[in-house]
Amino acid sequence: MERYIIAGPRKLVGKVRASGAKNAVLPVMAATVLTRHCCIIHDVPYLKDVYVMSDILQTLGCAVELMKSSTEGNSLIVDPIRVVSHEVPEELMRQMRSSIFLMGPLLARLGRVKVSYPGGCAIGPRPIDLHLRGLRALGATITERAGYIVAETDGLRGCEIHLDFPSVGATENIMMAAVLAKGTTIIRNAAKEPEITELQNFLNAMGAKVKGAGTDLIRVEGVDELGPAEHTVIPDRIEVGTFMVGAALTGGCVEIINCIPEHVQAVTAKLREAGAKVTEGKSTITVEANDRPLAIDIKTLPYPGFPTDMQPQIMALMCIANGTSVITETIFESRFKHAEEFRRMGAKIRTEGRVAVVKGVPSLSGASVEVSDLRGGAALVLAGIAAEGVSVIEDIHHIERGYEKFDEKLRGLGAAIERSSR
Ligand code: UD1
């Protein structure tokens, strides 16, 4: 078991480079299965979830090579010519929910796919009914038995799909299945997240005909086959947001390079409302804060609303705000596990259902806390850096699933954070 030991309080000051986005690279990697040609992906973050996706691709028959770089991001080459298996092993499926993304591409390429049910996770139940409904509408026959899902088709056909909710994963899965379907597919009430636009760009680079990503209507004209592609992954907007909040929370000044300021506008607006100074450059963003943050209310929403993946970090900031904040989580059912850990650090938080009321205290105190999910874990680390005294953050493997070199980057900004094994 790995843990971080953090001595606080410290101000985060300096410059940090955001890595390629985890949530963008995973569907892009899954999409490589759609072609028989080599794909080269740049700025791939070196993360647990990326290794698991590489392992899955290899199990299916792809050759995968990850070339590490110490500065500008890593590159990944996927040669999917020999995709022979249609089965994602249960062991790998269990390690990463996003393996569900392989359903669309495998169905399109091989006409069948078998995966195990991804189940719930620490942030609440995460059904896949919208994914399955979309694939059925495209012509897949799907059976669910003893924890497994088997989907088969004798040919996918374009159709019109209206999503009940703009699910990111369902939109991506349906887009990937539709690119090789016969005819045109229209997805209404599609998710509008930047990761959807990213997937559209990658699919189109392979020769697909996808339009409309970034709006709630996506149109996919099926093509017979796809070619090779080379692609650079967009910067991770949640990592960017995490460092932005880190600067505000510690009263520091952080410049984040390699970012797309437009992707974090909801975070920028809220940090400004909380009193921080946020300066946007072309591909940089600088956050500076001197005073205690002002209390602000937050409601998580699909993009371009405030991202649920930034809710724990903003809660950390509100723990020390001047006044009382109300945080409403509308995307996931039980995404407040971090609140209990913040309380161990002296925060005053009351949660009821999807609402958390945070009464700001002047400062937090170091404590031993447990991480139960990725973003909640990152928020606890930020709180530990701002808190008086020593914090021990247990179970950091959740954090390392999604943040590349998190401790190293934070040390570079002046945090006293060490990794240790127990
Ligand atoms: C993606 C992100 C995750 C982020 C989330 C919401 C990736 C790899 N992960 O997850 O970091 O927190 O978007 O921005 O990109 N839902 C259903 N049925 C479905 C699918 C989803 O009811 O078939 C519900 C979910 O339970 C949840 C909501 O829709 O309440 C949003 O989920 P979704 O947008 O699908 O999130 P993910 O794609 O899983």
mmCIF file of C-alpha atoms in Angstrom, residues 76-384:
data_model
loop_
_atom_site.group_PDB
_atom_site.id
_atom_site.type_symbol
_atom_site.label_atom_id
_atom_site.label_comp_id
_atom_site.label_asym_id
_atom_site.label_seq_id
_atom_site.Cartn_x
_atom_site.Cartn_y
_atom_site.Cartn_z
ATOM 1 C CA LEU A 76 2.007 5.275 -28.131
ATOM 2 C CA ILE A 77 1.974 3.165 -31.271
ATOM 3 C CA VAL A 78 -0.872 0.721 -31.755
ATOM 4 C CA ASP A 79 -0.793 -1.800 -34.573
ATOM 5 C CA PRO A 80 -4.304 -3.280 -34.669
ATOM 6 C CA ILE A 81 -3.913 -5.447 -37.777
ATOM 7 C CA ARG A 82 -4.314 -8.732 -35.916
ATOM 8 C CA VAL A 83 -7.338 -8.116 -33.694
ATOM 9 C CA VAL A 84 -8.421 -11.701 -33.153
ATOM 10 C CA SER A 85 -10.204 -11.799 -29.819
ATOM 11 C CA HIS A 86 -13.597 -10.273 -29.113
ATOM 12 C CA GLU A 87 -13.339 -10.815 -25.373
ATOM 13 C CA VAL A 88 -12.131 -8.299 -22.783
ATOM 14 C CA PRO A 89 -10.816 -10.414 -19.880
ATOM 15 C CA GLU A 90 -12.756 -9.969 -16.646
ATOM 16 C CA GLU A 91 -9.595 -9.308 -14.663
ATOM 17 C CA LEU A 92 -8.746 -6.265 -16.849
ATOM 18 C CA MET A 93 -12.359 -5.138 -17.087
ATOM 19 C CA ARG A 94 -12.509 -5.024 -13.285
ATOM 20 C CA GLN A 95 -9.474 -2.762 -13.128
ATOM 21 C CA MET A 96 -10.929 -0.072 -15.320
ATOM 22 C CA ARG A 97 -14.512 0.883 -16.014
ATOM 23 C CA SER A 98 -13.549 2.564 -19.264
ATOM 24 C CA SER A 99 -12.920 -0.847 -20.834
ATOM 25 C CA ILE A 100 -16.629 -0.659 -21.668
ATOM 26 C CA PHE A 101 -15.507 1.637 -24.531
ATOM 27 C CA LEU A 102 -14.307 -1.438 -26.385
ATOM 28 C CA MET A 103 -17.860 -2.623 -26.996
ATOM 29 C CA GLY A 104 -18.534 -0.209 -29.864
ATOM 30 C CA PRO A 105 -15.206 -0.689 -31.675
ATOM 31 C CA LEU A 106 -15.141 -4.509 -31.312
ATOM 32 C CA LEU A 107 -18.735 -4.846 -32.501
ATOM 33 C CA ALA A 108 -17.920 -2.701 -35.521
ATOM 34 C CA ARG A 109 -14.690 -4.563 -36.326
ATOM 35 C CA LEU A 110 -15.493 -8.198 -35.468
ATOM 36 C CA GLY A 111 -19.284 -8.242 -35.225
ATOM 37 C CA ARG A 112 -19.164 -9.502 -31.654
ATOM 38 C CA VAL A 113 -17.879 -8.596 -28.236
ATOM 39 C CA LYS A 114 -17.931 -10.115 -24.764
ATOM 40 C CA VAL A 115 -17.240 -8.046 -21.662
ATOM 41 C CA SER A 116 -18.001 -8.469 -17.996
ATOM 42 C CA TYR A 117 -20.331 -6.031 -16.272
ATOM 43 C CA PRO A 118 -18.353 -3.050 -14.954
ATOM 44 C CA GLY A 119 -20.565 -2.666 -11.856
ATOM 45 C CA GLY A 120 -20.599 0.275 -9.453
ATOM 46 C CA CYS A 121 -17.699 2.202 -8.001
ATOM 47 C CA ALA A 122 -16.836 4.473 -5.113
ATOM 48 C CA ILE A 123 -18.730 7.419 -6.588
ATOM 49 C CA GLY A 124 -21.984 5.464 -6.807
ATOM 50 C CA PRO A 125 -23.730 3.188 -9.279
ATOM 51 C CA ARG A 126 -22.681 3.706 -12.887
ATOM 52 C CA PRO A 127 -25.159 1.970 -15.172
ATOM 53 C CA ILE A 128 -24.449 1.297 -18.845
ATOM 54 C CA ASP A 129 -28.045 1.072 -20.062
ATOM 55 C CA LEU A 130 -27.567 4.041 -22.433
ATOM 56 C CA HIS A 131 -24.529 2.379 -24.030
ATOM 57 C CA LEU A 132 -26.460 -0.860 -24.552
ATOM 58 C CA ARG A 133 -29.593 0.847 -25.822
ATOM 59 C CA GLY A 134 -27.530 2.742 -28.393
ATOM 60 C CA LEU A 135 -25.730 -0.385 -29.594
ATOM 61 C CA ARG A 136 -29.044 -2.265 -29.833
ATOM 62 C CA ALA A 137 -30.506 0.563 -31.921
ATOM 63 C CA LEU A 138 -27.523 0.162 -34.277
ATOM 64 C CA GLY A 139 -28.420 -3.487 -34.775
ATOM 65 C CA ALA A 140 -26.613 -5.424 -32.032
ATOM 66 C CA THR A 141 -28.257 -8.317 -30.237
ATOM 67 C CA ILE A 142 -27.210 -8.097 -26.625
ATOM 68 C CA THR A 143 -27.562 -10.732 -23.942
ATOM 69 C CA GLU A 144 -26.660 -10.180 -20.296
ATOM 70 C CA ARG A 145 -25.912 -13.363 -18.336
ATOM 71 C CA ALA A 146 -24.062 -14.140 -15.115
ATOM 72 C CA GLY A 147 -22.195 -10.841 -15.037
ATOM 73 C CA TYR A 148 -21.257 -10.981 -18.728
ATOM 74 C CA ILE A 149 -22.552 -8.969 -21.646
ATOM 75 C CA VAL A 150 -22.376 -10.519 -25.090
ATOM 76 C CA ALA A 151 -23.212 -8.388 -28.116
ATOM 77 C CA GLU A 152 -23.398 -9.684 -31.658
ATOM 78 C CA THR A 153 -24.382 -8.298 -35.028
ATOM 79 C CA ASP A 154 -24.461 -9.373 -38.652
ATOM 80 C CA GLY A 155 -23.860 -5.756 -39.607
ATOM 81 C CA LEU A 156 -24.488 -2.455 -37.841
ATOM 82 C CA ARG A 157 -26.917 -0.050 -39.475
ATOM 83 C CA GLY A 158 -27.190 3.704 -39.010
ATOM 84 C CA CYS A 159 -30.143 4.916 -36.918
ATOM 85 C CA GLU A 160 -31.419 7.814 -34.822
ATOM 86 C CA ILE A 161 -30.697 7.692 -31.105
ATOM 87 C CA HIS A 162 -31.968 10.063 -28.455
ATOM 88 C CA LEU A 163 -29.988 9.765 -25.234
ATOM 89 C CA ASP A 164 -32.033 10.165 -22.026
ATOM 90 C CA PHE A 165 -28.983 11.851 -20.498
ATOM 91 C CA PRO A 166 -25.929 13.272 -22.296
ATOM 92 C CA SER A 167 -23.653 10.467 -21.087
ATOM 93 C CA VAL A 168 -20.028 10.953 -22.124
ATOM 94 C CA GLY A 169 -19.229 7.242 -22.340
ATOM 95 C CA ALA A 170 -22.452 6.301 -24.150
ATOM 96 C CA THR A 171 -21.949 9.081 -26.726
ATOM 97 C CA GLU A 172 -18.389 7.841 -27.348
ATOM 98 C CA ASN A 173 -19.341 4.171 -27.565
ATOM 99 C CA ILE A 174 -22.153 4.879 -30.035
ATOM 100 C CA MET A 175 -19.948 7.175 -32.164
ATOM 101 C CA MET A 176 -17.305 4.439 -32.409
ATOM 102 C CA ALA A 177 -19.834 1.751 -33.349
ATOM 103 C CA ALA A 178 -21.487 4.036 -35.919
ATOM 104 C CA VAL A 179 -18.396 4.969 -37.952
ATOM 105 C CA LEU A 180 -18.346 1.599 -39.757
ATOM 106 C CA ALA A 181 -22.153 1.094 -39.807
ATOM 107 C CA LYS A 182 -24.132 1.169 -43.045
ATOM 108 C CA GLY A 183 -25.808 4.559 -43.451
ATOM 109 C CA THR A 184 -26.141 7.573 -41.206
ATOM 110 C CA THR A 185 -26.447 7.663 -37.423
ATOM 111 C CA ILE A 186 -27.768 10.666 -35.562
ATOM 112 C CA ILE A 187 -27.159 11.001 -31.818
ATOM 113 C CA ARG A 188 -29.426 13.546 -30.132
ATOM 114 C CA ASN A 189 -28.858 14.939 -26.647
ATOM 115 C CA ALA A 190 -25.227 13.899 -27.103
ATOM 116 C CA ALA A 191 -22.613 14.831 -24.498
ATOM 117 C CA LYS A 192 -20.713 18.019 -25.411
ATOM 118 C CA GLU A 193 -17.501 17.441 -23.438
ATOM 119 C CA PRO A 194 -14.169 18.316 -25.138
ATOM 120 C CA GLU A 195 -13.306 14.594 -25.033
ATOM 121 C CA ILE A 196 -16.146 14.001 -27.521
ATOM 122 C CA THR A 197 -14.660 16.525 -29.939
ATOM 123 C CA GLU A 198 -11.302 14.877 -29.415
ATOM 124 C CA LEU A 199 -12.724 11.472 -30.355
ATOM 125 C CA GLN A 200 -14.419 12.975 -33.420
ATOM 126 C CA ASN A 201 -11.080 14.459 -34.509
ATOM 127 C CA PHE A 202 -9.303 11.132 -34.085
ATOM 128 C CA LEU A 203 -12.018 9.172 -35.905
ATOM 129 C CA ASN A 204 -11.998 11.688 -38.760
ATOM 130 C CA ALA A 205 -8.194 11.493 -38.920
ATOM 131 C CA MET A 206 -8.687 7.752 -39.564
ATOM 132 C CA GLY A 207 -11.106 8.587 -42.394
ATOM 133 C CA ALA A 208 -14.448 8.510 -40.558
ATOM 134 C CA LYS A 209 -17.196 11.040 -41.303
ATOM 135 C CA VAL A 210 -18.336 12.463 -37.976
ATOM 136 C CA LYS A 211 -19.796 15.944 -37.494
ATOM 137 C CA GLY A 212 -21.336 17.926 -34.678
ATOM 138 C CA ALA A 213 -19.161 17.012 -31.667
ATOM 139 C CA GLY A 214 -19.333 19.839 -29.145
ATOM 140 C CA THR A 215 -23.055 20.280 -29.861
ATOM 141 C CA ASP A 216 -25.912 18.054 -28.719
ATOM 142 C CA LEU A 217 -26.406 16.567 -32.187
ATOM 143 C CA ILE A 218 -23.779 14.303 -33.672
ATOM 144 C CA ARG A 219 -24.061 12.926 -37.180
ATOM 145 C CA VAL A 220 -22.015 9.927 -38.274
ATOM 146 C CA GLU A 221 -21.982 8.787 -41.880
ATOM 147 C CA GLY A 222 -20.761 5.207 -41.996
ATOM 148 C CA VAL A 223 -17.710 4.372 -44.145
ATOM 149 C CA ASP A 224 -16.451 0.962 -45.328
ATOM 150 C CA GLU A 225 -13.054 1.101 -43.702
ATOM 151 C CA LEU A 226 -10.656 3.333 -41.814
ATOM 152 C CA GLY A 227 -6.981 4.086 -42.343
ATOM 153 C CA PRO A 228 -3.985 4.988 -40.178
ATOM 154 C CA ALA A 229 -3.886 8.107 -37.994
ATOM 155 C CA GLU A 230 -1.476 10.216 -36.005
ATOM 156 C CA HIS A 231 -2.917 12.291 -33.188
ATOM 157 C CA THR A 232 -1.904 14.414 -30.205
ATOM 158 C CA VAL A 233 -4.080 14.137 -27.095
ATOM 159 C CA ILE A 234 -5.619 17.333 -25.644
ATOM 160 C CA PRO A 235 -4.354 18.548 -22.262
ATOM 161 C CA ASP A 236 -6.143 17.162 -19.222
ATOM 162 C CA ARG A 237 -8.672 19.816 -18.200
ATOM 163 C CA ILE A 238 -9.284 18.148 -14.846
ATOM 164 C CA GLU A 239 -5.574 18.088 -14.046
ATOM 165 C CA VAL A 240 -5.423 21.764 -15.068
ATOM 166 C CA GLY A 241 -8.396 22.532 -12.819
ATOM 167 C CA THR A 242 -6.802 20.615 -9.951
ATOM 168 C CA PHE A 243 -3.636 22.763 -10.099
ATOM 169 C CA MET A 244 -5.774 25.903 -10.441
ATOM 170 C CA VAL A 245 -7.615 25.058 -7.240
ATOM 171 C CA GLY A 246 -4.294 24.104 -5.618
ATOM 172 C CA ALA A 247 -2.998 27.641 -6.216
ATOM 173 C CA ALA A 248 -6.184 29.208 -4.836
ATOM 174 C CA LEU A 249 -6.333 26.895 -1.817
ATOM 175 C CA THR A 250 -2.741 27.461 -0.736
ATOM 176 C CA GLY A 251 -2.686 31.213 -1.447
ATOM 177 C CA GLY A 252 -0.020 30.615 -4.065
ATOM 178 C CA CYS A 253 0.598 31.446 -7.714
ATOM 179 C CA VAL A 254 0.714 28.697 -10.333
ATOM 180 C CA GLU A 255 1.131 28.957 -14.076
ATOM 181 C CA ILE A 256 -0.152 25.893 -15.907
ATOM 182 C CA ILE A 257 1.319 25.393 -19.339
ATOM 183 C CA ASN A 258 -0.046 23.152 -22.108
ATOM 184 C CA CYS A 259 -3.689 23.818 -21.400
ATOM 185 C CA ILE A 260 -6.776 24.971 -23.313
ATOM 186 C CA PRO A 261 -8.266 27.781 -21.162
ATOM 187 C CA GLU A 262 -11.670 27.410 -22.856
ATOM 188 C CA HIS A 263 -11.977 23.870 -21.463
ATOM 189 C CA VAL A 264 -11.774 25.087 -17.856
ATOM 190 C CA GLN A 265 -13.978 28.171 -18.122
ATOM 191 C CA ALA A 266 -16.449 26.890 -15.517
ATOM 192 C CA VAL A 267 -13.586 26.475 -13.024
ATOM 193 C CA THR A 268 -12.090 29.858 -13.960
ATOM 194 C CA ALA A 269 -15.434 31.592 -13.369
ATOM 195 C CA LYS A 270 -15.891 29.988 -9.964
ATOM 196 C CA LEU A 271 -12.338 30.710 -8.826
ATOM 197 C CA ARG A 272 -12.759 34.363 -9.817
ATOM 198 C CA GLU A 273 -16.031 34.437 -7.862
ATOM 199 C CA ALA A 274 -14.075 33.035 -4.903
ATOM 200 C CA GLY A 275 -11.634 35.949 -5.171
ATOM 201 C CA ALA A 276 -8.673 34.410 -7.019
ATOM 202 C CA LYS A 277 -6.961 36.188 -9.900
ATOM 203 C CA VAL A 278 -7.061 34.036 -13.030
ATOM 204 C CA THR A 279 -5.141 35.100 -16.131
ATOM 205 C CA GLU A 280 -5.635 33.232 -19.381
ATOM 206 C CA GLY A 281 -2.961 32.999 -22.067
ATOM 207 C CA LYS A 282 -3.221 31.204 -25.410
ATOM 208 C CA SER A 283 -2.241 27.840 -23.958
ATOM 209 C CA THR A 284 -1.515 28.824 -20.364
ATOM 210 C CA ILE A 285 -3.463 29.800 -17.321
ATOM 211 C CA THR A 286 -2.199 31.464 -14.154
ATOM 212 C CA VAL A 287 -4.004 31.457 -10.827
ATOM 213 C CA GLU A 288 -2.957 33.677 -7.974
ATOM 214 C CA ALA A 289 -4.593 34.110 -4.584
ATOM 215 C CA ASN A 290 -3.575 36.017 -1.495
ATOM 216 C CA ASP A 291 -6.611 36.106 0.749
ATOM 217 C CA ARG A 292 -8.890 33.504 2.207
ATOM 218 C CA PRO A 293 -11.351 32.401 -0.525
ATOM 219 C CA LEU A 294 -14.908 33.726 -0.527
ATOM 220 C CA ALA A 295 -17.693 31.168 -0.157
ATOM 221 C CA ILE A 296 -19.382 30.225 -3.452
ATOM 222 C CA ASP A 297 -22.172 27.871 -4.457
ATOM 223 C CA ILE A 298 -21.515 25.136 -7.003
ATOM 224 C CA LYS A 299 -23.778 22.831 -8.982
ATOM 225 C CA THR A 300 -22.184 20.119 -11.094
ATOM 226 C CA LEU A 301 -23.581 19.776 -14.613
ATOM 227 C CA PRO A 302 -22.658 18.254 -17.974
ATOM 228 C CA TYR A 303 -20.154 20.361 -19.984
ATOM 229 C CA PRO A 304 -19.977 23.346 -20.260
ATOM 230 C CA GLY A 305 -21.352 23.350 -16.698
ATOM 231 C CA PHE A 306 -19.144 22.866 -13.663
ATOM 232 C CA PRO A 307 -17.515 19.391 -13.951
ATOM 233 C CA THR A 308 -18.330 16.733 -11.383
ATOM 234 C CA ASP A 309 -14.670 15.701 -11.612
ATOM 235 C CA MET A 310 -13.734 19.072 -10.033
ATOM 236 C CA GLN A 311 -16.340 18.926 -7.254
ATOM 237 C CA PRO A 312 -14.069 17.384 -4.560
ATOM 238 C CA GLN A 313 -11.254 19.882 -5.280
ATOM 239 C CA ILE A 314 -13.606 22.873 -5.071
ATOM 240 C CA MET A 315 -15.016 21.432 -1.845
ATOM 241 C CA ALA A 316 -11.465 21.453 -0.441
ATOM 242 C CA LEU A 317 -11.278 25.152 -1.298
ATOM 243 C CA MET A 318 -14.654 25.870 0.280
ATOM 244 C CA CYS A 319 -13.511 24.156 3.513
ATOM 245 C CA ILE A 320 -11.387 27.237 4.257
ATOM 246 C CA ALA A 321 -13.634 29.849 2.639
ATOM 247 C CA ASN A 322 -14.972 32.901 4.394
ATOM 248 C CA GLY A 323 -18.653 31.967 4.714
ATOM 249 C CA THR A 324 -20.905 29.025 3.903
ATOM 250 C CA SER A 325 -21.082 27.305 0.521
ATOM 251 C CA VAL A 326 -23.634 24.936 -0.934
ATOM 252 C CA ILE A 327 -22.379 22.253 -3.311
ATOM 253 C CA THR A 328 -24.952 20.317 -5.334
ATOM 254 C CA GLU A 329 -23.832 17.161 -7.129
ATOM 255 C CA THR A 330 -26.244 16.385 -9.957
ATOM 256 C CA ILE A 331 -24.186 13.879 -11.996
ATOM 257 C CA PHE A 332 -23.322 11.058 -9.579
ATOM 258 C CA GLU A 333 -25.410 9.760 -6.700
ATOM 259 C CA SER A 334 -22.892 9.392 -3.915
ATOM 260 C CA ARG A 335 -19.901 11.507 -4.675
ATOM 261 C CA PHE A 336 -19.253 13.011 -1.247
ATOM 262 C CA LYS A 337 -17.020 10.351 0.384
ATOM 263 C CA HIS A 338 -14.200 12.916 0.579
ATOM 264 C CA ALA A 339 -16.379 15.121 2.854
ATOM 265 C CA GLU A 340 -15.892 12.694 5.740
ATOM 266 C CA GLU A 341 -12.111 12.806 5.260
ATOM 267 C CA PHE A 342 -12.106 16.625 5.117
ATOM 268 C CA ARG A 343 -13.945 16.540 8.451
ATOM 269 C CA ARG A 344 -10.974 14.645 9.940
ATOM 270 C CA MET A 345 -8.906 17.670 8.924
ATOM 271 C CA GLY A 346 -11.240 20.010 10.800
ATOM 272 C CA ALA A 347 -13.675 20.946 8.020
ATOM 273 C CA LYS A 348 -17.303 21.640 8.857
ATOM 274 C CA ILE A 349 -19.400 19.880 6.237
ATOM 275 C CA ARG A 350 -22.923 18.552 6.372
ATOM 276 C CA THR A 351 -24.127 16.340 3.543
ATOM 277 C CA GLU A 352 -27.644 15.333 2.731
ATOM 278 C CA GLY A 353 -28.318 13.376 -0.441
ATOM 279 C CA ARG A 354 -26.821 15.289 -3.321
ATOM 280 C CA VAL A 355 -26.169 18.496 -1.338
ATOM 281 C CA ALA A 356 -23.189 19.416 0.829
ATOM 282 C CA VAL A 357 -23.181 22.513 3.001
ATOM 283 C CA VAL A 358 -19.653 23.638 3.797
ATOM 284 C CA LYS A 359 -19.104 26.160 6.577
ATOM 285 C CA GLY A 360 -15.645 27.563 5.993
ATOM 286 C CA VAL A 361 -13.071 27.442 8.814
ATOM 287 C CA PRO A 362 -9.927 29.633 8.899
ATOM 288 C CA SER A 363 -7.602 26.666 8.335
ATOM 289 C CA LEU A 364 -7.462 22.861 8.180
ATOM 290 C CA SER A 365 -5.212 20.644 10.313
ATOM 291 C CA GLY A 366 -3.141 17.731 9.066
ATOM 292 C CA ALA A 367 -4.691 14.282 9.581
ATOM 293 C CA SER A 368 -4.531 10.712 8.382
ATOM 294 C CA VAL A 369 -7.106 10.252 5.645
ATOM 295 C CA GLU A 370 -8.155 7.521 3.213
ATOM 296 C CA VAL A 371 -8.680 7.937 -0.491
ATOM 297 C CA SER A 372 -11.615 6.113 -2.030
ATOM 298 C CA ASP A 373 -11.663 7.578 -5.541
ATOM 299 C CA LEU A 374 -9.452 9.440 -7.989
ATOM 300 C CA ARG A 375 -10.658 13.055 -7.772
ATOM 301 C CA GLY A 376 -11.562 12.873 -4.090
ATOM 302 C CA GLY A 377 -7.989 11.719 -3.515
ATOM 303 C CA ALA A 378 -6.491 14.646 -5.426
ATOM 304 C CA ALA A 379 -8.630 17.017 -3.370
ATOM 305 C CA LEU A 380 -7.351 15.467 -0.123
ATOM 306 C CA VAL A 381 -3.771 15.968 -1.286
ATOM 307 C CA LEU A 382 -4.450 19.661 -1.987
ATOM 308 C CA ALA A 383 -6.105 20.004 1.437
ATOM 309 C CA GLY A 384 -3.063 18.328 3.017
#
